[in-house]
XYZ file of C-alpha atoms in Angstrom:
525
model
C -30.309 -57.222 21.694
C -32.900 -59.317 23.433
C -36.284 -57.690 23.023
C -37.046 -55.675 26.126
C -39.313 -52.683 26.554
C -37.987 -49.618 28.333
C -40.754 -50.042 30.891
C -39.703 -53.619 31.527
C -36.145 -53.053 32.677
C -35.331 -55.572 35.401
C -34.629 -54.442 38.912
C -32.589 -56.517 41.337
C -33.889 -57.592 44.737
C -32.099 -58.872 47.842
C -31.232 -62.512 47.295
C -31.346 -65.684 49.347
C -28.877 -68.537 49.183
C -30.760 -70.317 46.412
C -29.736 -70.177 42.776
C -32.997 -68.714 41.445
C -34.840 -65.903 43.203
C -37.883 -63.855 42.259
C -37.112 -60.509 40.668
C -39.210 -57.372 40.476
C -40.679 -56.197 37.183
C -40.579 -52.462 37.795
C -38.187 -50.136 35.982
C -34.757 -49.118 37.169
C -33.713 -45.545 36.402
C -30.348 -44.063 37.324
C -28.349 -40.925 36.623
C -24.900 -41.858 35.378
C -22.035 -40.593 37.511
C -24.160 -38.246 39.636
C -22.574 -37.110 42.873
C -23.908 -35.184 45.845
C -22.084 -32.020 44.792
C -20.457 -30.463 41.755
C -17.116 -32.196 42.236
C -15.563 -34.519 39.689
C -17.750 -37.684 39.599
C -16.364 -40.794 41.229
C -17.817 -44.315 41.099
C -19.279 -45.733 44.278
C -16.483 -47.272 46.371
C -16.767 -50.584 48.241
C -13.832 -51.470 50.453
C -12.788 -54.137 52.928
C -14.127 -53.238 56.401
C -11.205 -52.503 58.768
C -9.863 -55.559 60.527
C -11.906 -58.096 58.567
C -9.687 -58.997 55.615
C -12.856 -59.765 53.650
C -14.786 -57.698 51.137
C -18.166 -59.369 50.605
C -20.350 -57.636 48.047
C -22.970 -58.170 45.366
C -22.802 -57.258 41.700
C -26.162 -57.322 39.957
C -26.165 -57.263 36.161
C -29.375 -55.976 34.620
C -30.673 -53.693 31.908
C -30.760 -50.139 33.256
C -31.933 -46.900 31.712
C -29.348 -44.176 32.305
C -29.597 -40.447 31.741
C -26.213 -39.327 30.435
C -25.891 -35.576 29.846
C -24.763 -35.078 26.275
C -25.761 -38.611 25.271
C -29.408 -38.750 26.354
C -31.325 -41.730 27.651
C -29.418 -44.983 27.294
C -30.669 -48.518 27.906
C -27.778 -50.876 28.574
C -26.500 -53.769 30.675
C -24.859 -52.523 33.869
C -23.215 -53.582 37.085
C -25.330 -52.265 39.965
C -27.222 -49.866 37.705
C -24.240 -47.628 36.902
C -21.529 -47.129 34.300
C -18.913 -47.950 35.407
C -19.687 -50.381 38.213
C -18.552 -49.783 41.807
C -14.852 -49.393 42.557
C -13.689 -52.312 44.707
C -10.777 -51.642 47.099
C -8.871 -54.443 48.826
C -5.463 -54.975 50.417
C -2.901 -57.765 50.003
C -4.089 -60.811 51.926
C -7.776 -59.885 51.610
C -10.495 -62.121 50.253
C -12.822 -60.632 47.646
C -16.149 -62.466 47.844
C -18.679 -61.520 45.180
C -22.246 -62.698 44.741
C -23.101 -62.269 41.067
C -26.774 -61.753 40.312
C -27.798 -62.272 36.707
C -31.035 -60.335 36.310
C -30.871 -60.331 32.510
C -33.490 -62.050 30.358
C -32.870 -65.558 29.081
C -30.758 -66.003 25.972
C -32.902 -66.702 22.934
C -32.857 -70.000 21.074
C -31.183 -68.190 18.195
C -28.602 -65.878 19.696
C -27.346 -64.136 16.572
C -27.978 -63.707 12.866
C -25.419 -66.196 11.581
C -27.483 -69.000 10.074
C -24.684 -71.511 10.666
C -25.366 -71.311 14.380
C -27.403 -74.154 15.801
C -28.304 -74.673 19.459
C -28.261 -78.472 19.258
C -25.864 -80.160 21.669
C -23.399 -81.135 18.924
C -23.257 -77.496 17.850
C -22.937 -75.922 21.293
C -21.618 -72.385 20.658
C -19.417 -72.551 23.762
C -17.585 -75.724 22.689
C -18.527 -76.635 19.124
C -17.095 -75.591 15.762
C -19.014 -72.298 15.804
C -17.840 -71.141 19.228
C -16.025 -68.161 17.640
C -19.272 -66.609 16.459
C -20.508 -64.039 19.046
C -23.388 -65.450 21.077
C -25.161 -65.623 24.471
C -25.134 -61.894 25.150
C -26.924 -62.308 28.504
C -24.345 -64.752 29.866
C -21.258 -63.442 31.649
C -18.572 -64.315 34.184
C -15.824 -62.401 36.033
C -12.267 -61.496 35.067
C -10.180 -59.555 37.596
C -7.957 -58.032 34.947
C -4.327 -57.790 36.038
C -4.653 -59.490 39.408
C -2.069 -62.201 40.112
C -4.564 -64.688 41.537
C -5.762 -68.267 41.071
C -7.285 -68.701 37.579
C -9.281 -71.794 38.526
C -12.265 -72.835 40.652
C -14.470 -69.952 41.756
C -11.665 -67.390 41.512
C -10.561 -65.588 38.311
C -11.938 -68.411 36.186
C -13.025 -67.158 32.778
C -14.217 -70.622 31.734
C -17.273 -70.309 33.973
C -20.668 -69.242 32.603
C -23.125 -67.200 34.680
C -26.296 -67.986 32.776
C -29.551 -66.035 33.171
C -32.679 -67.717 34.441
C -34.968 -69.407 31.942
C -37.948 -68.366 34.055
C -39.201 -64.807 33.439
C -39.210 -62.642 36.557
C -36.417 -64.563 38.321
C -32.672 -64.161 38.632
C -29.767 -66.557 39.021
C -26.884 -66.206 41.471
C -23.253 -67.285 41.362
C -20.305 -66.866 43.715
C -16.692 -65.864 43.210
C -13.994 -65.877 45.885
C -10.749 -64.200 44.844
C -7.976 -64.493 47.424
C -5.432 -61.707 46.989
C -1.945 -62.960 47.906
C -0.298 -61.364 50.930
C 2.607 -60.186 48.749
C 0.443 -58.850 45.906
C 1.526 -55.584 44.274
C -0.462 -52.503 45.231
C -1.930 -50.860 42.156
C -4.799 -50.149 39.774
C -6.640 -53.082 38.196
C -10.182 -53.609 36.935
C -12.920 -56.190 36.494
C -15.137 -57.017 33.542
C -17.094 -59.955 32.043
C -15.120 -62.489 30.013
C -17.571 -65.072 28.700
C -16.310 -65.966 25.235
C -18.733 -64.677 22.627
C -20.400 -61.915 24.657
C -17.493 -59.869 26.028
C -17.338 -57.123 23.389
C -21.077 -56.439 23.461
C -21.210 -56.293 27.254
C -18.160 -54.068 27.651
C -19.390 -51.704 24.917
C -22.497 -51.289 27.066
C -20.384 -50.185 30.035
C -19.968 -53.410 32.041
C -16.685 -52.809 33.828
C -15.347 -51.392 37.070
C -12.112 -50.421 38.777
C -10.370 -52.701 41.270
C -7.731 -51.151 43.542
C -5.210 -53.048 45.651
C -4.002 -50.705 48.386
C -0.522 -51.014 49.810
C 3.010 -49.712 50.116
C 2.963 -47.132 47.319
C -0.075 -45.425 48.872
C 1.952 -44.802 52.028
C 4.702 -42.813 50.277
C 4.238 -39.365 51.903
C 3.976 -37.385 48.667
C 1.426 -39.832 47.249
C -0.543 -40.045 50.487
C -0.862 -36.247 50.369
C -2.274 -36.279 46.829
C -5.965 -36.581 46.044
C -6.700 -40.111 44.767
C -8.829 -39.849 41.604
C -10.323 -42.737 39.604
C -10.551 -41.970 35.867
C -12.426 -44.896 34.288
C -12.873 -44.423 30.532
C -15.823 -46.348 29.105
C -16.548 -46.714 25.400
C -20.202 -47.119 24.458
C -21.591 -47.915 21.006
C -24.986 -46.214 21.058
C -27.639 -46.489 18.376
C -31.117 -45.227 19.095
C -30.451 -45.138 22.828
C -29.222 -48.749 22.969
C -26.052 -50.742 22.491
C -26.813 -53.271 19.740
C -25.636 -56.834 20.177
C -22.822 -58.065 17.945
C -25.028 -60.055 15.556
C -22.896 -59.451 12.449
C -19.356 -58.314 11.863
C -20.100 -54.730 10.864
C -22.622 -53.848 13.585
C -20.317 -51.331 15.271
C -18.496 -50.009 12.204
C -20.934 -47.198 11.434
C -21.602 -46.216 15.057
C -19.374 -43.511 16.506
C -18.032 -44.333 19.949
C -19.305 -42.368 22.923
C -16.551 -41.992 25.517
C -17.506 -41.470 29.152
C -15.304 -40.819 32.162
C -16.830 -42.269 35.327
C -20.147 -42.419 33.474
C -20.165 -38.770 32.374
C -19.408 -37.224 29.007
C -16.553 -34.703 29.343
C -16.770 -34.124 33.125
C -14.941 -31.229 34.788
C -12.084 -31.765 37.223
C -10.569 -28.911 39.226
C -7.005 -28.671 40.458
C -5.104 -25.817 42.081
C -1.871 -24.395 40.642
C 0.947 -26.494 42.079
C -1.421 -29.128 43.482
C -0.502 -32.767 42.820
C -3.257 -35.318 42.211
C -2.895 -39.065 41.683
C -4.979 -40.210 38.712
C -5.768 -43.913 38.236
C -6.627 -44.064 34.520
C -8.311 -47.213 33.196
C -9.164 -47.829 29.541
C -12.308 -49.882 30.069
C -13.224 -49.783 26.380
C -13.396 -52.746 24.016
C -12.351 -51.287 20.665
C -10.353 -48.046 20.955
C -6.905 -47.200 22.273
C -6.256 -43.734 23.692
C -3.304 -41.455 23.055
C -3.489 -39.429 26.235
C -2.284 -35.833 26.328
C -2.921 -32.957 28.706
C -1.341 -29.717 27.606
C -0.257 -27.205 30.231
C 0.057 -29.657 33.120
C 2.919 -31.739 34.429
C 2.356 -35.497 34.197
C 4.567 -38.036 35.941
C 3.841 -41.732 35.456
C 4.276 -43.866 38.576
C 2.788 -47.205 37.484
C 1.780 -49.228 34.436
C -0.878 -51.953 34.499
C -0.844 -52.001 38.295
C 2.931 -52.364 38.718
C 4.672 -49.451 40.447
C 7.793 -47.870 38.977
C 10.944 -47.383 41.040
C 10.696 -43.604 40.473
C 8.314 -41.198 38.718
C 8.819 -40.717 34.973
C 7.888 -37.367 33.413
C 5.729 -37.674 30.297
C 3.925 -35.400 27.844
C 1.685 -38.139 26.478
C 1.235 -41.895 26.378
C -0.668 -44.683 24.666
C -3.272 -46.591 26.638
C -4.465 -49.767 24.885
C -7.832 -51.343 25.589
C -7.591 -52.862 29.078
C -4.448 -50.901 29.970
C -3.990 -48.729 33.054
C -1.611 -45.972 34.110
C -1.168 -44.167 37.405
C -0.152 -40.530 36.974
C 0.828 -37.743 39.316
C -0.622 -34.607 37.725
C 0.504 -31.164 38.897
C -1.676 -28.141 38.150
C -0.097 -25.436 36.011
C -1.189 -21.905 35.204
C -4.844 -21.053 35.896
C -7.079 -21.822 32.949
C -9.088 -24.532 31.223
C -7.423 -27.542 29.623
C -8.453 -30.804 27.992
C -7.421 -34.396 28.557
C -7.708 -35.872 25.070
C -7.556 -39.483 23.992
C -6.530 -39.216 20.348
C -6.522 -35.712 18.942
C -8.486 -32.616 19.988
C -11.829 -34.074 18.871
C -11.772 -36.845 21.495
C -12.280 -34.890 24.703
C -12.242 -37.172 27.721
C -12.416 -34.611 30.496
C -11.967 -30.886 31.114
C -9.382 -29.723 33.647
C -9.889 -26.343 35.305
C -6.863 -24.977 37.141
C -8.130 -22.535 39.727
C -7.801 -21.433 43.331
C -4.936 -20.548 45.617
C -1.545 -21.836 44.565
C -0.161 -24.816 46.465
C 3.309 -26.254 46.720
C 3.269 -30.045 46.655
C 6.290 -32.263 46.116
C 6.823 -35.356 44.002
C 8.436 -38.485 45.445
C 12.025 -39.180 44.445
C 11.733 -42.957 44.834
C 8.944 -45.513 44.807
C 8.634 -49.106 46.101
C 8.514 -50.465 42.556
C 9.091 -53.931 41.174
C 12.624 -54.441 39.789
C 12.683 -54.468 35.990
C 14.940 -57.463 35.534
C 14.555 -61.190 34.919
C 17.241 -63.840 34.374
C 18.237 -65.001 30.909
C 15.455 -67.053 29.300
C 15.696 -70.797 28.805
C 12.871 -71.029 26.276
C 11.470 -68.854 23.493
C 8.114 -68.674 21.711
C 6.786 -66.691 18.745
C 3.107 -65.821 18.285
C 1.709 -64.214 15.137
C -1.481 -62.133 15.204
C -3.046 -62.285 11.753
C -6.484 -61.570 10.340
C -8.045 -62.232 6.957
C -10.984 -60.598 5.183
C -13.839 -62.759 3.902
C -12.430 -66.116 4.963
C -15.893 -67.488 5.786
C -19.467 -67.136 4.589
C -22.191 -65.793 6.841
C -22.485 -62.790 9.138
C -18.933 -63.094 10.493
C -16.677 -63.518 7.442
C -13.338 -62.447 8.894
C -10.787 -64.796 10.450
C -8.956 -63.502 13.544
C -6.118 -65.905 14.285
C -3.088 -66.439 16.494
C -0.521 -68.495 14.624
C 3.066 -69.526 15.307
C 4.137 -71.603 18.292
C 1.184 -73.413 19.802
C -1.332 -72.483 17.140
C -4.668 -74.300 17.191
C -4.636 -77.093 14.594
C -7.420 -77.581 12.029
C -10.597 -78.978 13.574
C -11.178 -81.703 11.008
C -9.443 -81.455 7.656
C -11.169 -84.624 6.432
C -14.526 -82.925 6.792
C -13.260 -79.821 5.020
C -13.870 -77.710 8.126
C -10.306 -76.971 9.151
C -10.666 -73.217 8.772
C -13.265 -73.241 11.540
C -10.552 -73.898 14.108
C -7.101 -73.357 12.621
C -5.498 -70.494 14.480
C -8.685 -69.664 16.369
C -9.787 -70.547 19.884
C -10.735 -74.177 20.484
C -12.070 -75.182 23.892
C -10.506 -78.625 23.555
C -6.974 -77.529 22.725
C -4.322 -76.122 25.065
C -2.073 -73.817 23.057
C 0.649 -72.912 25.562
C 1.903 -74.933 28.529
C 4.051 -72.733 30.746
C 6.124 -74.115 33.590
C 6.154 -72.113 36.804
C 9.492 -70.499 37.587
C 10.979 -70.922 34.109
C 11.993 -67.669 32.371
C 10.827 -67.465 28.760
C 11.259 -64.908 25.996
C 8.261 -64.308 23.765
C 8.001 -62.422 20.485
C 4.498 -61.394 19.425
C 4.252 -60.313 15.781
C 1.404 -58.335 14.230
C 1.280 -59.033 10.499
C -2.460 -58.731 9.968
C -3.383 -57.782 6.432
C -6.188 -55.690 7.970
C -7.753 -54.979 11.416
C -4.213 -54.453 12.591
C -4.843 -53.008 16.060
C -4.116 -55.969 18.325
C -3.333 -55.357 22.024
C -1.841 -58.494 23.575
C -3.197 -59.482 27.014
C -2.000 -62.317 29.246
C -4.061 -63.460 32.223
C -2.690 -64.307 35.691
C 0.939 -63.146 35.248
C 2.569 -59.876 34.231
C 5.387 -59.885 31.692
C 8.439 -57.641 31.281
C 8.411 -55.768 27.959
C 12.013 -55.486 26.722
C 11.758 -54.427 23.054
C 9.350 -52.995 20.473
C 10.020 -53.673 16.788
C 13.282 -55.334 17.856
C 14.506 -52.082 19.427
C 15.424 -52.629 23.087
C 13.728 -50.360 25.614
C 16.069 -48.186 27.661
C 14.116 -49.336 30.707
C 11.927 -52.464 30.482
C 8.341 -52.070 31.697
C 5.975 -54.560 33.369
C 2.660 -55.026 31.552
C -0.317 -57.312 31.389
C -1.677 -55.604 28.244
C 0.397 -53.962 25.511
C -0.262 -52.774 21.963
C 1.491 -54.723 19.209
C 2.407 -52.207 16.460
C 0.920 -52.797 12.997
C 3.477 -54.688 10.903
C 5.643 -54.804 14.004
C 6.412 -56.824 17.105
C 6.927 -56.801 20.838
C 9.420 -58.860 22.840
C 9.043 -59.688 26.510
C 10.262 -61.993 29.229
C 7.860 -63.998 31.342
C 8.256 -65.914 34.575
C 4.955 -67.434 35.626
C 4.685 -67.913 39.369
C 2.504 -69.300 42.147
C -0.635 -70.517 40.338
C -1.311 -73.535 38.166
C -4.346 -74.083 36.008
C -5.928 -73.039 32.726
C -5.923 -69.380 31.776
C -5.987 -67.216 28.654
C -4.065 -64.971 26.312
C -5.827 -62.969 23.613
C -6.255 -59.817 21.607
C -7.891 -57.173 23.799
C -9.702 -55.648 20.859
C -12.569 -57.665 22.210
C -14.502 -58.157 18.995
C -11.381 -59.912 17.680
C -11.214 -61.991 20.857
C -14.883 -63.010 20.648
C -14.298 -64.127 17.070
C -11.385 -66.389 17.972
C -8.160 -64.382 18.432
C -7.530 -66.117 21.733
C -5.554 -69.047 23.128
C -5.716 -71.302 26.176
C -2.721 -71.225 28.513
C -2.026 -73.969 31.038
C 0.299 -73.034 33.905
C 1.952 -76.217 35.187
C 4.488 -77.208 37.837
């Protein structure tokens, strides 16, 4: 982590139109998840003003000292001084206009402990042969995870870099304009930084927030009657009150994860017997999947990764990979205290107290979901997620690769440096060119010899999961992020639509992504 005293935490100031603006030097101190009463904590909500079709807002990224009950004082990078950041709510056809304020200190000349790294132009960590070594932890950008929007320009463009100011006491500003299509699905999405090399560190400090597209499903009478609850699960790696930067491969291995829900450790949510609540659950963690269970309560899934089902599906538990989302209708059972767990009884995410007068609330019989069918594919592709121990020397010895169709070729075999690029991200190589409107069938295989937890994430377009381990699903499911079983596979159909331009696919175990388990996708006409 860049050296920074607790008394020197940066505080954002109102900004002008210029790119660099003076910043204050006083401390910023916040209470994570605090609300005005004892109700279940909810992130601040920022929505489109009625009749405007435009949500204009600022997101300041700075070091903030948080007081988290059960975790103590924590110094970390935040959006707007909170973990998670504000919930942004828009509607189809709206424009989301964000001013990004980078109030972080400048990146150092040496950004990590790997001695192979060099900041000379021919060794630029963003484009050179060492780009898959984590770096530039105070640089970020914006990914609107799951939104079907333009991946280029100043929209959902993860190739941009929002650099900090080189001048102490000043900030830099950047703009994003994300136009939500008029026919966009209503659902639960989220936003987080996606600058290659710094994503894992920033997300493990809590940099993420929920993004809701409101629409037809919210107007179903039974859903409109239910309390709308955001459940944003953050995963922090805390050591001595800080989140260390990823300066060597094993930095996070010996640090137990601290899981927060809406910025609070094990918050309490109340529900009446028979009451139905709509929970928007987001796994905003970088390293850990959750195996959600809630004994004693009815759970009915109504959406996956922002795509609404055609009817509710009863469930007793489900897997939520890093970056994944589910919408649940939860009905209170017998009075008592219960736990939402994320992987066994030791991982308590929140406490549910069923109390009060009994209510009688109905579930919807049908939902305005997206049909789970695509035509027969005309093209197929196979991707192989594979990792190797001790493939390189230095602080990052492991090789995280995507092989198979479209794999990145060796950088320069003649120079004996092929392993630096083969199967890992290269900024100068497009791995997959996908034609709009063409239906494809993809098989993604996980045959890693180790580090075998690899959630697959595709930017810009959802895909229709049809089989796991070659076993067809009874009902296919739309995803943008799905776990690939160890020594197994997933099969899906994809029809890219509407938007051309460069985008990404990658492993959403974000340390793997930062170290090269990522590919460039080019959507073409």
